[in-house]
PDB file of C-alpha atoms in Angstrom:
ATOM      1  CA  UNK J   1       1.340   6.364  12.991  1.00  0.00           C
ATOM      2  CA  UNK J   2       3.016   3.114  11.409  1.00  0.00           C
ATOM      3  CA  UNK J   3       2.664  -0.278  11.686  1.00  0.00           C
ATOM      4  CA  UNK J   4       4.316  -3.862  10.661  1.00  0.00           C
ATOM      5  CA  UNK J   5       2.626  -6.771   9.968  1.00  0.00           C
ATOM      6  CA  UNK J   6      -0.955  -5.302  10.323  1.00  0.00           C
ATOM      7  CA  UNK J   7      -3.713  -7.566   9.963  1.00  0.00           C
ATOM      8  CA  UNK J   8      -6.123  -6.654   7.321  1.00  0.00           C
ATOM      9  CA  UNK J   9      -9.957  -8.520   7.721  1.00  0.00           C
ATOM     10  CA  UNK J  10      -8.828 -12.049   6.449  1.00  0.00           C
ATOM     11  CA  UNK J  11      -6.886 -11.072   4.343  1.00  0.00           C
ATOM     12  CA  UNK J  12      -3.647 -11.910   6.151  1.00  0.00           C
ATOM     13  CA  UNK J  13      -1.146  -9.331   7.335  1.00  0.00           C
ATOM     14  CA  UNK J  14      -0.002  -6.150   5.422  1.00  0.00           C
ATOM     15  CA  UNK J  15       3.680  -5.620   5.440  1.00  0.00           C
ATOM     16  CA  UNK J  16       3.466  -2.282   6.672  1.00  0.00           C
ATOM     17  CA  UNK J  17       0.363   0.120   6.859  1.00  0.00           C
ATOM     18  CA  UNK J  18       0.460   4.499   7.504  1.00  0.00           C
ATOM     19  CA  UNK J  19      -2.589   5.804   9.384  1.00  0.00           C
ATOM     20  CA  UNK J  20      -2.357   9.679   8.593  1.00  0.00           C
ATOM     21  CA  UNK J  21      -4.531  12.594   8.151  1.00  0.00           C
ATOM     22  CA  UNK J  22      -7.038  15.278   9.585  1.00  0.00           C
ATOM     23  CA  UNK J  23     -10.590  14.689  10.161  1.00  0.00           C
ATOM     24  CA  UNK J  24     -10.774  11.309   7.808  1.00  0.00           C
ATOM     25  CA  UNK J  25      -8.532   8.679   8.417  1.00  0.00           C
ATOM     26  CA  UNK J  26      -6.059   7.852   5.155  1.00  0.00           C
ATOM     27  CA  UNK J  27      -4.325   4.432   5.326  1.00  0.00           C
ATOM     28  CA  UNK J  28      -1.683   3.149   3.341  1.00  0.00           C
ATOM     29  CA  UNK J  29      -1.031  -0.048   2.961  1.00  0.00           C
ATOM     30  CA  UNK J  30       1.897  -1.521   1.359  1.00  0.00           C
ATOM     31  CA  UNK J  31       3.397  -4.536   0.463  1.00  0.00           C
ATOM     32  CA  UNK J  32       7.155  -4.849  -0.228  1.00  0.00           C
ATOM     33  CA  UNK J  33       8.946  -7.168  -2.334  1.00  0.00           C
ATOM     34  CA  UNK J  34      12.777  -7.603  -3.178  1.00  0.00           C
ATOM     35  CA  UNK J  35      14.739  -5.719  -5.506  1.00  0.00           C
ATOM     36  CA  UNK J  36      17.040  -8.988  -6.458  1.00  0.00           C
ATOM     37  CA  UNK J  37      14.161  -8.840 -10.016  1.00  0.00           C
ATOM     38  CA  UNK J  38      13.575  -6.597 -13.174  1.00  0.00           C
ATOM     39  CA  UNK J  39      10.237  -5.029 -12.460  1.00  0.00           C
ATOM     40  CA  UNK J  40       9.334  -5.852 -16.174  1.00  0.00           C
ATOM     41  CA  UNK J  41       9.568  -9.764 -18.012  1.00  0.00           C
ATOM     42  CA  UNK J  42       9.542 -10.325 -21.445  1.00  0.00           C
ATOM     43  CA  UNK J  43       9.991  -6.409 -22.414  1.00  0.00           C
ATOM     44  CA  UNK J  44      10.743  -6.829 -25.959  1.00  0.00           C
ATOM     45  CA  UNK J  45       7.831  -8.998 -26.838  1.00  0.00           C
ATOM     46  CA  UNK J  46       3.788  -7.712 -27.032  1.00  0.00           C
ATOM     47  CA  UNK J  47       3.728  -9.771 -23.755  1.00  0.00           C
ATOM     48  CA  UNK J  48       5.513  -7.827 -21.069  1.00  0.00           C
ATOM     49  CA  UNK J  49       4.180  -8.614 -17.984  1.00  0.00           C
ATOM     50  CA  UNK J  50       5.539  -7.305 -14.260  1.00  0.00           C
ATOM     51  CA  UNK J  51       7.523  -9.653 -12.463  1.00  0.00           C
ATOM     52  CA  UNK J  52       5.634 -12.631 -10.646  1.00  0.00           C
ATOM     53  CA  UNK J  53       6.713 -11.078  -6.722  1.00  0.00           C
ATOM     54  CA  UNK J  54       5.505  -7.574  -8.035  1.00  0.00           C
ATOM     55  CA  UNK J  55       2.082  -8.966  -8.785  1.00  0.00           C
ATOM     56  CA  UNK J  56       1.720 -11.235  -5.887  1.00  0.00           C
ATOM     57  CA  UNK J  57       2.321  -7.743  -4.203  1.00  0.00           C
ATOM     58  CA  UNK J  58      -0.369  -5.673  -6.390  1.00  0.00           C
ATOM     59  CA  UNK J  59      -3.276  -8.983  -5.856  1.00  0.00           C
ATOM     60  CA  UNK J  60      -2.294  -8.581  -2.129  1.00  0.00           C
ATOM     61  CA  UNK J  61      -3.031  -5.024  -2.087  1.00  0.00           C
ATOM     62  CA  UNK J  62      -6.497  -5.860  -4.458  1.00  0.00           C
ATOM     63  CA  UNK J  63      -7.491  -7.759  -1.587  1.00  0.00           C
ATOM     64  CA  UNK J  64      -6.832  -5.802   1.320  1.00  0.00           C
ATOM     65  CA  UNK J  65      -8.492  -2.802  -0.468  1.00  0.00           C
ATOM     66  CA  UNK J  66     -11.849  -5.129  -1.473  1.00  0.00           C
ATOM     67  CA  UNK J  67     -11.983  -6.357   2.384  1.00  0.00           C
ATOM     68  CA  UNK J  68     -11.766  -2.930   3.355  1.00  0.00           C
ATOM     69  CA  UNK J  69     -14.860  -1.625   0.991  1.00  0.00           C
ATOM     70  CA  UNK J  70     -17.387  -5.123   1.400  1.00  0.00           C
ATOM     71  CA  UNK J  71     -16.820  -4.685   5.392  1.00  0.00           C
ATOM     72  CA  UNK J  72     -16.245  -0.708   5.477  1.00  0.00           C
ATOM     73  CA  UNK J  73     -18.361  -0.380   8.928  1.00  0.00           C
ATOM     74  CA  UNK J  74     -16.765  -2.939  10.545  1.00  0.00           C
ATOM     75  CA  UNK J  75     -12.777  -2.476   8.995  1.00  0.00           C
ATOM     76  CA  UNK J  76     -13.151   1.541   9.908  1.00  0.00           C
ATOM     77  CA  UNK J  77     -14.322   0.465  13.392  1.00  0.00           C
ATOM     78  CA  UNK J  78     -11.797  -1.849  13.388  1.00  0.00           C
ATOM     79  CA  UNK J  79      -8.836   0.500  12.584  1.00  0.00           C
ATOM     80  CA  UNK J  80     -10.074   3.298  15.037  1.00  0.00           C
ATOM     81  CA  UNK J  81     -10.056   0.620  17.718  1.00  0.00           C
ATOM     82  CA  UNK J  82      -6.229   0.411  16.725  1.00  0.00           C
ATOM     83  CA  UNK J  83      -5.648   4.234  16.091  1.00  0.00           C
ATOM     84  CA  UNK J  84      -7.138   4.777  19.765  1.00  0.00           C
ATOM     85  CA  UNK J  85      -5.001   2.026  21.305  1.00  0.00           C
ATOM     86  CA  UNK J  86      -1.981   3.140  20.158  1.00  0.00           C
ATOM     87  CA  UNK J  87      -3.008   7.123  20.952  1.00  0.00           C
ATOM     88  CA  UNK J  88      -3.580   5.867  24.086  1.00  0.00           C
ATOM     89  CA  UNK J  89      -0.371   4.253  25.131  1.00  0.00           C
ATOM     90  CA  UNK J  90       0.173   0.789  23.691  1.00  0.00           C
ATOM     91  CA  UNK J  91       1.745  -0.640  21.074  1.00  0.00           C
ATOM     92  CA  UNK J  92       0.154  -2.847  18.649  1.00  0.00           C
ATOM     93  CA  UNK J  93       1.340  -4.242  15.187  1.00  0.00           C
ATOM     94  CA  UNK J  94       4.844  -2.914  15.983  1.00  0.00           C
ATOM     95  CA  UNK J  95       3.277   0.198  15.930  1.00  0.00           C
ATOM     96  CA  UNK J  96       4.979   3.472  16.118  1.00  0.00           C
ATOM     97  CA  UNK J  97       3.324   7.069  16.968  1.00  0.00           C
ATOM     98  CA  UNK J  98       4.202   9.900  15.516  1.00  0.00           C
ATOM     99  CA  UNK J  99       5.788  13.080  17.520  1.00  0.00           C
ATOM    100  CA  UNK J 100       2.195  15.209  17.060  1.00  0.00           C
ATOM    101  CA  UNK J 101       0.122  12.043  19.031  1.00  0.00           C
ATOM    102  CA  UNK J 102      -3.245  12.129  17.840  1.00  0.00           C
ATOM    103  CA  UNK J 103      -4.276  12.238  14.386  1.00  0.00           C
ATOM    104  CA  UNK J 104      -7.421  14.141  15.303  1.00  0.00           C
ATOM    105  CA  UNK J 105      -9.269  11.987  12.918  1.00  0.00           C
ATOM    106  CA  UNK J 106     -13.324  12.126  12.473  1.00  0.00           C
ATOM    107  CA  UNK J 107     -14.287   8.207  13.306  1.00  0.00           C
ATOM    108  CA  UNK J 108     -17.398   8.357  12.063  1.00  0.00           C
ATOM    109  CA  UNK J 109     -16.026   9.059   8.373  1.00  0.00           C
ATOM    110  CA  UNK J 110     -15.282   7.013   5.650  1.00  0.00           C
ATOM    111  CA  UNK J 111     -11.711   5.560   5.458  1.00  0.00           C
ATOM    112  CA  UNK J 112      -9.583   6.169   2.822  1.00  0.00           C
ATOM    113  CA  UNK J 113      -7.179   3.445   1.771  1.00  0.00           C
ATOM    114  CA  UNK J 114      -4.355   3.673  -0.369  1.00  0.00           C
ATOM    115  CA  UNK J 115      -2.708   0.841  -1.551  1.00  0.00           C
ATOM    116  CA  UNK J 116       1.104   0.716  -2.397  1.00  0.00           C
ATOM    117  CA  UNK J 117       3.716  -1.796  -3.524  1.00  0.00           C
ATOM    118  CA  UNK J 118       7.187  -1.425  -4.062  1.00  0.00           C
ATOM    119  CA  UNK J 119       9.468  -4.054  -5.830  1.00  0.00           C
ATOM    120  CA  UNK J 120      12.017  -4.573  -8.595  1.00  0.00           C
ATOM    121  CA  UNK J 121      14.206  -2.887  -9.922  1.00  0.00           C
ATOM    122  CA  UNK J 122      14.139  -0.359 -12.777  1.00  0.00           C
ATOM    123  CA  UNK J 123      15.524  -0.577 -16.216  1.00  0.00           C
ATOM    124  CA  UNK J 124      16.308   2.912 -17.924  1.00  0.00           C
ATOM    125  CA  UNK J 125      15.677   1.448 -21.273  1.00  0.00           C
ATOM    126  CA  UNK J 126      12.547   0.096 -20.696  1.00  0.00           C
ATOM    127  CA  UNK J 127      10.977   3.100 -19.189  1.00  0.00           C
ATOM    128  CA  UNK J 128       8.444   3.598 -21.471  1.00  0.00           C
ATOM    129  CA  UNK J 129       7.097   0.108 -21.426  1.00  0.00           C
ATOM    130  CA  UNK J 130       7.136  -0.033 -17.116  1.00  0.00           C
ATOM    131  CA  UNK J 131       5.100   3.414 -17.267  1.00  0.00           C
ATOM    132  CA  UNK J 132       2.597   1.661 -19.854  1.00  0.00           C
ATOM    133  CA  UNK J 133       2.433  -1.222 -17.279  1.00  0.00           C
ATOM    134  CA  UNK J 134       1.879   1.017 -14.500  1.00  0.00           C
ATOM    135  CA  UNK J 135      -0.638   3.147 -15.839  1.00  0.00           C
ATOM    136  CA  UNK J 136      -2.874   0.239 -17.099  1.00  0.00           C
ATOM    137  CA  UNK J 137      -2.747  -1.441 -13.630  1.00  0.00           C
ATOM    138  CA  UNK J 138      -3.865   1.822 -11.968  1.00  0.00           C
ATOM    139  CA  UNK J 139      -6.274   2.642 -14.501  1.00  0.00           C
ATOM    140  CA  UNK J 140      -8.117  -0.814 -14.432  1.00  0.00           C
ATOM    141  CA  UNK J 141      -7.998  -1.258 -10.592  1.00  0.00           C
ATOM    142  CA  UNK J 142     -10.241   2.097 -10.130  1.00  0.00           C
ATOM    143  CA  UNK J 143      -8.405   2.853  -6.755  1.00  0.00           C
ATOM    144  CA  UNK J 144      -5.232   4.353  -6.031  1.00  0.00           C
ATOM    145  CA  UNK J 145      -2.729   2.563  -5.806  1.00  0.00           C
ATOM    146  CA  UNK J 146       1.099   3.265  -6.157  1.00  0.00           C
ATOM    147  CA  UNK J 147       3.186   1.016  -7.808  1.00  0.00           C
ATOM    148  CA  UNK J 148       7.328   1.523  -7.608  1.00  0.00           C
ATOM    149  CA  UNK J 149      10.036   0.035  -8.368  1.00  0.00           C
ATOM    150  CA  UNK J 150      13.321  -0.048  -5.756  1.00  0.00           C
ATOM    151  CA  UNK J 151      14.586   2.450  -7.747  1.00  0.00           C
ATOM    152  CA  UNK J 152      11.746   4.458  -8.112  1.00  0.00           C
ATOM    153  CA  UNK J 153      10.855   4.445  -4.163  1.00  0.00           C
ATOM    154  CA  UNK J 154      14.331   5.765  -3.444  1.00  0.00           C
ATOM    155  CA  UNK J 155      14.430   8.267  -5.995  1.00  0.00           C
ATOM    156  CA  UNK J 156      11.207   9.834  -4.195  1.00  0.00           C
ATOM    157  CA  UNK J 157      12.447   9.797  -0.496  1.00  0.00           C
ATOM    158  CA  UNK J 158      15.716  11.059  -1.584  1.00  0.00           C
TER     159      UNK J 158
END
């Protein structure tokens, strides 16, 4: 099932979030920026950085994902409360159920949550240096957490 604008704790609202899985519930929640930026600033100097949008997107996902572990009894009760709603006829969040229903999901286990953010656009000739940026981010955060370009994004659903 998928939502829009899903509130996460006090964090504020999630652009959209995936509720998926068997027996323990995976979320993803992602944040979506434009594509009217490079992904990567200053890529020819020891500085490159992502874009400022692309990291608003990755610090909103660092929250969401640190609300979700300090309150992980009350955020998986929370989201169950909205997984059953939703399984059981109404719509929340914009919410949208899947063809199968139910996601047959366990709700006394742990919830996983993915985070992911999408923005920018990709430059060929800087591929090497968005990859560096991409795998430091993941490797430092200690959670997954998918980080995409435009290009990137539409690549993979093609």
């Amino acid at each position: 099932m998928c939502f829009s604008e899903l509130t996460v704790g006090t964090t504020g609202d999630c652009d959209f979030a995936v509720f998926t899985n068997r027996s323990f519930m995976k979320i993803y929640l992602i944040e979506v920026k434009g594509a009217e930026f490079d992904l990567v600033n200053n890529p020819t100097k020891k500085g490159a950085t992502f874009n400022a949008k692309f990291l608003e997107g990755i610090d909103q996902i660092i929250r969401r994902k640190q609300y979700s572990e300090s309150n992980s009894l009350s955020y998986r009760d929370e989201v169950h409360r909205i997984r059953a709603t939703v399984e059981a006829g109404s719509q929340v969040y914009n919410s949208l159920l899947c063809e199968r229903g139910s996601l047959m999901v366990d709700k006394t286990k742990p919830v996983d949550v993915v985070g992911v953010v999408i923005g920018g656009r990709h430059n060929p000739s800087l591929q090497h240096v968005e990859d560096e940026k991409r795998a430091a981010w993941q490797k430092s955060l200690g959670f997954p957490i998918e980080l995409m370009s435009w290009d990137s994004f539409l690549t993979r659903i093609k």
